[in-house]
Amino acid sequence: MMIVTTDNYSLILDANVPNVNKVIADLSLLASKNIGELVTAHPNLLIFPAHFEDNEDDIASKPIFELKVNESQTVLETGNVMGFIGVKDTQLKIQSRFARASVVDSDDQANQEEAIEEDYFLHYMLQKVLCINLFDLKHSRNQTNLFDFLVYLFPYFLKKALSQGLYKEYQKQSYNDSSLKGAIDIKAHLRKNLPFRGNVAYSVREHSFDNSISQLIRHAIELIKQKPNLGDVLHSDSETLDFVNLIVQHTPSYHVRDRHTIINTNRKPFVHPYFTEYSGLQKICLQILRYEGLKYAHNDDKAHGILFDGAWLWEEYLNTLLRPIGYDHPTNNTRQGGIKVYAQKLSGNNVRRYPDFVKDNRIILDAKYKRMKDNKIDRDDLNQVLSYLFLYKANIGGYIAPTEEDNLVLNMGLLNGFGGSIHKFKLSIPQHVASYPEFKQLIAMNETKLIESIKELSFKQSIDESFSTV
């Protein structure tokens, strides 16, 4: 059974849902549990951002969804998290709210294709943020299932891991030659070298690139190659192709019959003080190789899937638009950018604040993946930007949110105290488009309008400062 909904939505699970009691029982295993707990308890669950400290929304303490009983009805309530998650017989797909919500029976393929609408916006943000080549969604009806997402994300994890170098570890190797350099294997020597002709059977521990991790990656590569319309992802760019060839070159012992053994060898999560990015690659390789088993793991309480925090993804997507026009993107995870709260701290560490986007310490913009009424700003959101303006002594603060309506630029008004102004920007997300290329064309036009509006605001700020100087 597959349930399809959207982020920030309340979906009623009633008698119209086949096996509704079983669905509710399955989903109850995950409902209301915070993401930090789930990721620790379920090793087959991938989530972006991998480092929860990458954003200040404290995603680790929030649930993926909640189940609430309302007037004898069970309501599934989602937040900002999107993606796929499955447990027992039930799979839950959470699309962006810019795609249609529906409930479908996975056994009824015709109804499934009719009910599910393409989530072009989620695909587009992933393509921009993670540099994923989605091939224009030419095979759109199969594009939105979990396996396809895993395959499309594989090059991202591959490049991040191998950018740290090809992993090697000590392996026990057996030899039978005249260059003795290890412990003699008496049984093998007696079996192979009688009568004696100069060779000695021995074993030695030595560094090898052909190990359980590289073999796991190789098996995932070979499986992807076999999938129609998906194998192209392995040579979507020169870097991916080079890394694929590197893995193939250094796994000479690969054989397809060893797949089950390699999967079992990698049951323990990979941990290494230097090769930190390999843990994510190991997870996604296991999901790709186990996919059929994951789909039908009826007696397994372990969740599997891949999830994206919408607030983080929206912020990183906006960064691809704002960075080229001079905006800094302070990050909490790397402790880069930001500003100290105290000019002089008398005791303890000086805490820092990290606005989403800053330009020349004069303009502060905040990314909001939420519905924002045109003439209203949430109290906490307003206080947050006001504090940034005060700390930076900036004159302009603003918010950028997605909308289903037209692009919007709104001056909310002038501020008391030190002065300055608050602005609201809304980026229109195209609706009712016929294809992914059409979506990309339309959203690119809306992005241009947004950037021009922000540039105009910056220009006006420069003019005002020039007059005040005169």
JSON list of C-alpha atoms in Angstrom, two decimals, residues 49-157:
[
{"chain": "A", "resi": 49, "resn": "PRO", "atom": "CA", "xyz": [20.91, 17.38, 5.37]},
{"chain": "A", "resi": 50, "resn": "ALA", "atom": "CA", "xyz": [23.06, 14.56, 6.67]},
{"chain": "A", "resi": 51, "resn": "HIS", "atom": "CA", "xyz": [24.45, 16.91, 9.33]},
{"chain": "A", "resi": 52, "resn": "PHE", "atom": "CA", "xyz": [21.48, 18.23, 11.30]},
{"chain": "A", "resi": 53, "resn": "GLU", "atom": "CA", "xyz": [23.47, 21.26, 12.44]},
{"chain": "A", "resi": 54, "resn": "ASP", "atom": "CA", "xyz": [23.48, 22.48, 8.83]},
{"chain": "A", "resi": 55, "resn": "ASN", "atom": "CA", "xyz": [20.29, 24.42, 9.49]},
{"chain": "A", "resi": 56, "resn": "GLU", "atom": "CA", "xyz": [18.90, 26.24, 12.48]},
{"chain": "A", "resi": 57, "resn": "ASP", "atom": "CA", "xyz": [15.39, 24.77, 12.25]},
{"chain": "A", "resi": 58, "resn": "ASP", "atom": "CA", "xyz": [16.39, 21.93, 14.59]},
{"chain": "A", "resi": 59, "resn": "ILE", "atom": "CA", "xyz": [15.13, 19.26, 12.22]},
{"chain": "A", "resi": 60, "resn": "ALA", "atom": "CA", "xyz": [16.49, 16.48, 14.46]},
{"chain": "A", "resi": 61, "resn": "SER", "atom": "CA", "xyz": [13.85, 17.24, 17.10]},
{"chain": "A", "resi": 62, "resn": "LYS", "atom": "CA", "xyz": [10.91, 17.25, 14.68]},
{"chain": "A", "resi": 63, "resn": "PRO", "atom": "CA", "xyz": [8.83, 14.29, 13.44]},
{"chain": "A", "resi": 64, "resn": "ILE", "atom": "CA", "xyz": [8.45, 13.28, 9.80]},
{"chain": "A", "resi": 65, "resn": "PHE", "atom": "CA", "xyz": [4.69, 13.12, 10.31]},
{"chain": "A", "resi": 66, "resn": "GLU", "atom": "CA", "xyz": [2.09, 12.78, 13.04]},
{"chain": "A", "resi": 67, "resn": "LEU", "atom": "CA", "xyz": [-1.07, 10.70, 13.30]},
{"chain": "A", "resi": 68, "resn": "LYS", "atom": "CA", "xyz": [-3.91, 12.47, 15.10]},
{"chain": "A", "resi": 69, "resn": "VAL", "atom": "CA", "xyz": [-7.41, 11.22, 15.86]},
{"chain": "A", "resi": 70, "resn": "ASN", "atom": "CA", "xyz": [-10.01, 13.86, 15.05]},
{"chain": "A", "resi": 71, "resn": "GLU", "atom": "CA", "xyz": [-13.72, 13.04, 15.47]},
{"chain": "A", "resi": 72, "resn": "SER", "atom": "CA", "xyz": [-13.11, 9.29, 15.03]},
{"chain": "A", "resi": 73, "resn": "GLN", "atom": "CA", "xyz": [-10.97, 9.97, 11.96]},
{"chain": "A", "resi": 74, "resn": "THR", "atom": "CA", "xyz": [-7.22, 9.47, 11.79]},
{"chain": "A", "resi": 75, "resn": "VAL", "atom": "CA", "xyz": [-5.39, 12.39, 10.20]},
{"chain": "A", "resi": 76, "resn": "LEU", "atom": "CA", "xyz": [-1.85, 12.17, 8.86]},
{"chain": "A", "resi": 77, "resn": "GLU", "atom": "CA", "xyz": [-0.17, 15.54, 9.32]},
{"chain": "A", "resi": 78, "resn": "THR", "atom": "CA", "xyz": [3.11, 16.34, 7.58]},
{"chain": "A", "resi": 79, "resn": "GLY", "atom": "CA", "xyz": [5.64, 19.12, 8.12]},
{"chain": "A", "resi": 80, "resn": "ASN", "atom": "CA", "xyz": [8.47, 20.37, 5.93]},
{"chain": "A", "resi": 81, "resn": "VAL", "atom": "CA", "xyz": [9.95, 16.92, 5.23]},
{"chain": "A", "resi": 82, "resn": "MET", "atom": "CA", "xyz": [9.58, 15.43, 1.72]},
{"chain": "A", "resi": 83, "resn": "GLY", "atom": "CA", "xyz": [10.59, 12.14, 0.14]},
{"chain": "A", "resi": 84, "resn": "PHE", "atom": "CA", "xyz": [9.89, 8.44, 0.63]},
{"chain": "A", "resi": 85, "resn": "ILE", "atom": "CA", "xyz": [9.66, 6.27, 3.71]},
{"chain": "A", "resi": 86, "resn": "GLY", "atom": "CA", "xyz": [8.45, 2.69, 4.06]},
{"chain": "A", "resi": 87, "resn": "VAL", "atom": "CA", "xyz": [7.78, 0.38, 6.98]},
{"chain": "A", "resi": 88, "resn": "LYS", "atom": "CA", "xyz": [6.32, -3.12, 6.82]},
{"chain": "A", "resi": 89, "resn": "ASP", "atom": "CA", "xyz": [3.61, -3.20, 4.09]},
{"chain": "A", "resi": 90, "resn": "THR", "atom": "CA", "xyz": [3.14, 0.56, 3.80]},
{"chain": "A", "resi": 91, "resn": "GLN", "atom": "CA", "xyz": [5.05, 3.14, 1.82]},
{"chain": "A", "resi": 92, "resn": "LEU", "atom": "CA", "xyz": [4.56, 6.87, 2.29]},
{"chain": "A", "resi": 93, "resn": "LYS", "atom": "CA", "xyz": [5.49, 9.35, -0.40]},
{"chain": "A", "resi": 94, "resn": "ILE", "atom": "CA", "xyz": [5.57, 13.00, 0.69]},
{"chain": "A", "resi": 95, "resn": "GLN", "atom": "CA", "xyz": [5.74, 15.31, -2.30]},
{"chain": "A", "resi": 96, "resn": "SER", "atom": "CA", "xyz": [6.24, 19.05, -2.21]},
{"chain": "A", "resi": 97, "resn": "ARG", "atom": "CA", "xyz": [3.00, 20.94, -1.72]},
{"chain": "A", "resi": 98, "resn": "PHE", "atom": "CA", "xyz": [3.33, 22.14, -5.30]},
{"chain": "A", "resi": 99, "resn": "ALA", "atom": "CA", "xyz": [2.33, 18.66, -6.47]},
{"chain": "A", "resi": 100, "resn": "ARG", "atom": "CA", "xyz": [-1.08, 17.03, -6.05]},
{"chain": "A", "resi": 101, "resn": "ALA", "atom": "CA", "xyz": [-1.89, 14.86, -3.03]},
{"chain": "A", "resi": 102, "resn": "SER", "atom": "CA", "xyz": [-3.64, 11.51, -3.46]},
{"chain": "A", "resi": 103, "resn": "VAL", "atom": "CA", "xyz": [-3.99, 7.98, -2.14]},
{"chain": "A", "resi": 104, "resn": "VAL", "atom": "CA", "xyz": [-3.30, 5.04, -4.43]},
{"chain": "A", "resi": 105, "resn": "ASP", "atom": "CA", "xyz": [-3.15, 1.27, -4.27]},
{"chain": "A", "resi": 106, "resn": "SER", "atom": "CA", "xyz": [0.29, 0.20, -5.45]},
{"chain": "A", "resi": 107, "resn": "ASP", "atom": "CA", "xyz": [-1.20, -2.99, -6.95]},
{"chain": "A", "resi": 108, "resn": "ASP", "atom": "CA", "xyz": [-3.38, -0.95, -9.29]},
{"chain": "A", "resi": 109, "resn": "GLN", "atom": "CA", "xyz": [-0.81, 0.49, -11.70]},
{"chain": "A", "resi": 110, "resn": "ALA", "atom": "CA", "xyz": [-3.35, 2.24, -13.93]},
{"chain": "A", "resi": 111, "resn": "ASN", "atom": "CA", "xyz": [-4.90, 4.15, -11.03]},
{"chain": "A", "resi": 112, "resn": "GLN", "atom": "CA", "xyz": [-1.48, 4.88, -9.61]},
{"chain": "A", "resi": 113, "resn": "GLU", "atom": "CA", "xyz": [-0.29, 6.55, -12.80]},
{"chain": "A", "resi": 114, "resn": "GLU", "atom": "CA", "xyz": [-3.49, 8.54, -13.07]},
{"chain": "A", "resi": 115, "resn": "ALA", "atom": "CA", "xyz": [-3.39, 9.72, -9.46]},
{"chain": "A", "resi": 116, "resn": "ILE", "atom": "CA", "xyz": [0.24, 10.71, -9.05]},
{"chain": "A", "resi": 117, "resn": "GLU", "atom": "CA", "xyz": [1.28, 14.01, -10.54]},
{"chain": "A", "resi": 118, "resn": "GLU", "atom": "CA", "xyz": [4.92, 14.80, -11.22]},
{"chain": "A", "resi": 119, "resn": "ASP", "atom": "CA", "xyz": [6.67, 16.71, -8.47]},
{"chain": "A", "resi": 120, "resn": "TYR", "atom": "CA", "xyz": [8.74, 18.88, -10.78]},
{"chain": "A", "resi": 121, "resn": "PHE", "atom": "CA", "xyz": [9.62, 21.39, -8.09]},
{"chain": "A", "resi": 122, "resn": "LEU", "atom": "CA", "xyz": [11.26, 18.83, -5.79]},
{"chain": "A", "resi": 123, "resn": "HIS", "atom": "CA", "xyz": [13.16, 17.38, -8.76]},
{"chain": "A", "resi": 124, "resn": "TYR", "atom": "CA", "xyz": [14.27, 20.85, -9.80]},
{"chain": "A", "resi": 125, "resn": "MET", "atom": "CA", "xyz": [15.57, 21.84, -6.37]},
{"chain": "A", "resi": 126, "resn": "LEU", "atom": "CA", "xyz": [17.47, 18.56, -6.06]},
{"chain": "A", "resi": 127, "resn": "GLN", "atom": "CA", "xyz": [18.96, 19.09, -9.50]},
{"chain": "A", "resi": 128, "resn": "LYS", "atom": "CA", "xyz": [20.13, 22.60, -8.59]},
{"chain": "A", "resi": 129, "resn": "VAL", "atom": "CA", "xyz": [21.38, 21.85, -5.06]},
{"chain": "A", "resi": 130, "resn": "LEU", "atom": "CA", "xyz": [22.90, 18.38, -5.49]},
{"chain": "A", "resi": 131, "resn": "CYS", "atom": "CA", "xyz": [23.91, 18.79, -9.15]},
{"chain": "A", "resi": 132, "resn": "ILE", "atom": "CA", "xyz": [21.87, 15.74, -10.18]},
{"chain": "A", "resi": 133, "resn": "ASN", "atom": "CA", "xyz": [21.34, 15.08, -13.87]},
{"chain": "A", "resi": 134, "resn": "LEU", "atom": "CA", "xyz": [17.69, 14.11, -14.19]},
{"chain": "A", "resi": 135, "resn": "PHE", "atom": "CA", "xyz": [17.72, 13.80, -17.98]},
{"chain": "A", "resi": 136, "resn": "ASP", "atom": "CA", "xyz": [14.72, 16.14, -18.25]},
{"chain": "A", "resi": 137, "resn": "LEU", "atom": "CA", "xyz": [12.45, 13.47, -16.74]},
{"chain": "A", "resi": 138, "resn": "LYS", "atom": "CA", "xyz": [11.95, 11.81, -20.10]},
{"chain": "A", "resi": 139, "resn": "HIS", "atom": "CA", "xyz": [10.55, 8.73, -18.43]},
{"chain": "A", "resi": 140, "resn": "SER", "atom": "CA", "xyz": [8.32, 10.67, -16.11]},
{"chain": "A", "resi": 141, "resn": "ARG", "atom": "CA", "xyz": [5.86, 8.05, -14.92]},
{"chain": "A", "resi": 142, "resn": "ASN", "atom": "CA", "xyz": [8.60, 5.96, -13.37]},
{"chain": "A", "resi": 143, "resn": "GLN", "atom": "CA", "xyz": [10.64, 8.94, -12.27]},
{"chain": "A", "resi": 144, "resn": "THR", "atom": "CA", "xyz": [9.18, 9.53, -8.84]},
{"chain": "A", "resi": 145, "resn": "ASN", "atom": "CA", "xyz": [9.59, 6.15, -7.17]},
{"chain": "A", "resi": 146, "resn": "LEU", "atom": "CA", "xyz": [12.15, 5.49, -4.46]},
{"chain": "A", "resi": 147, "resn": "PHE", "atom": "CA", "xyz": [14.49, 3.36, -6.54]},
{"chain": "A", "resi": 148, "resn": "ASP", "atom": "CA", "xyz": [14.86, 6.06, -9.20]},
{"chain": "A", "resi": 149, "resn": "PHE", "atom": "CA", "xyz": [15.66, 8.67, -6.56]},
{"chain": "A", "resi": 150, "resn": "LEU", "atom": "CA", "xyz": [18.30, 6.39, -5.09]},
{"chain": "A", "resi": 151, "resn": "VAL", "atom": "CA", "xyz": [19.91, 5.92, -8.51]},
{"chain": "A", "resi": 152, "resn": "TYR", "atom": "CA", "xyz": [19.88, 9.64, -9.31]},
{"chain": "A", "resi": 153, "resn": "LEU", "atom": "CA", "xyz": [21.48, 10.45, -5.96]},
{"chain": "A", "resi": 154, "resn": "PHE", "atom": "CA", "xyz": [24.15, 7.76, -6.30]},
{"chain": "A", "resi": 155, "resn": "PRO", "atom": "CA", "xyz": [26.62, 9.98, -8.27]},
{"chain": "A", "resi": 156, "resn": "TYR", "atom": "CA", "xyz": [26.29, 12.70, -5.61]},
{"chain": "A", "resi": 157, "resn": "PHE", "atom": "CA", "xyz": [27.31, 10.30, -2.83]}
]
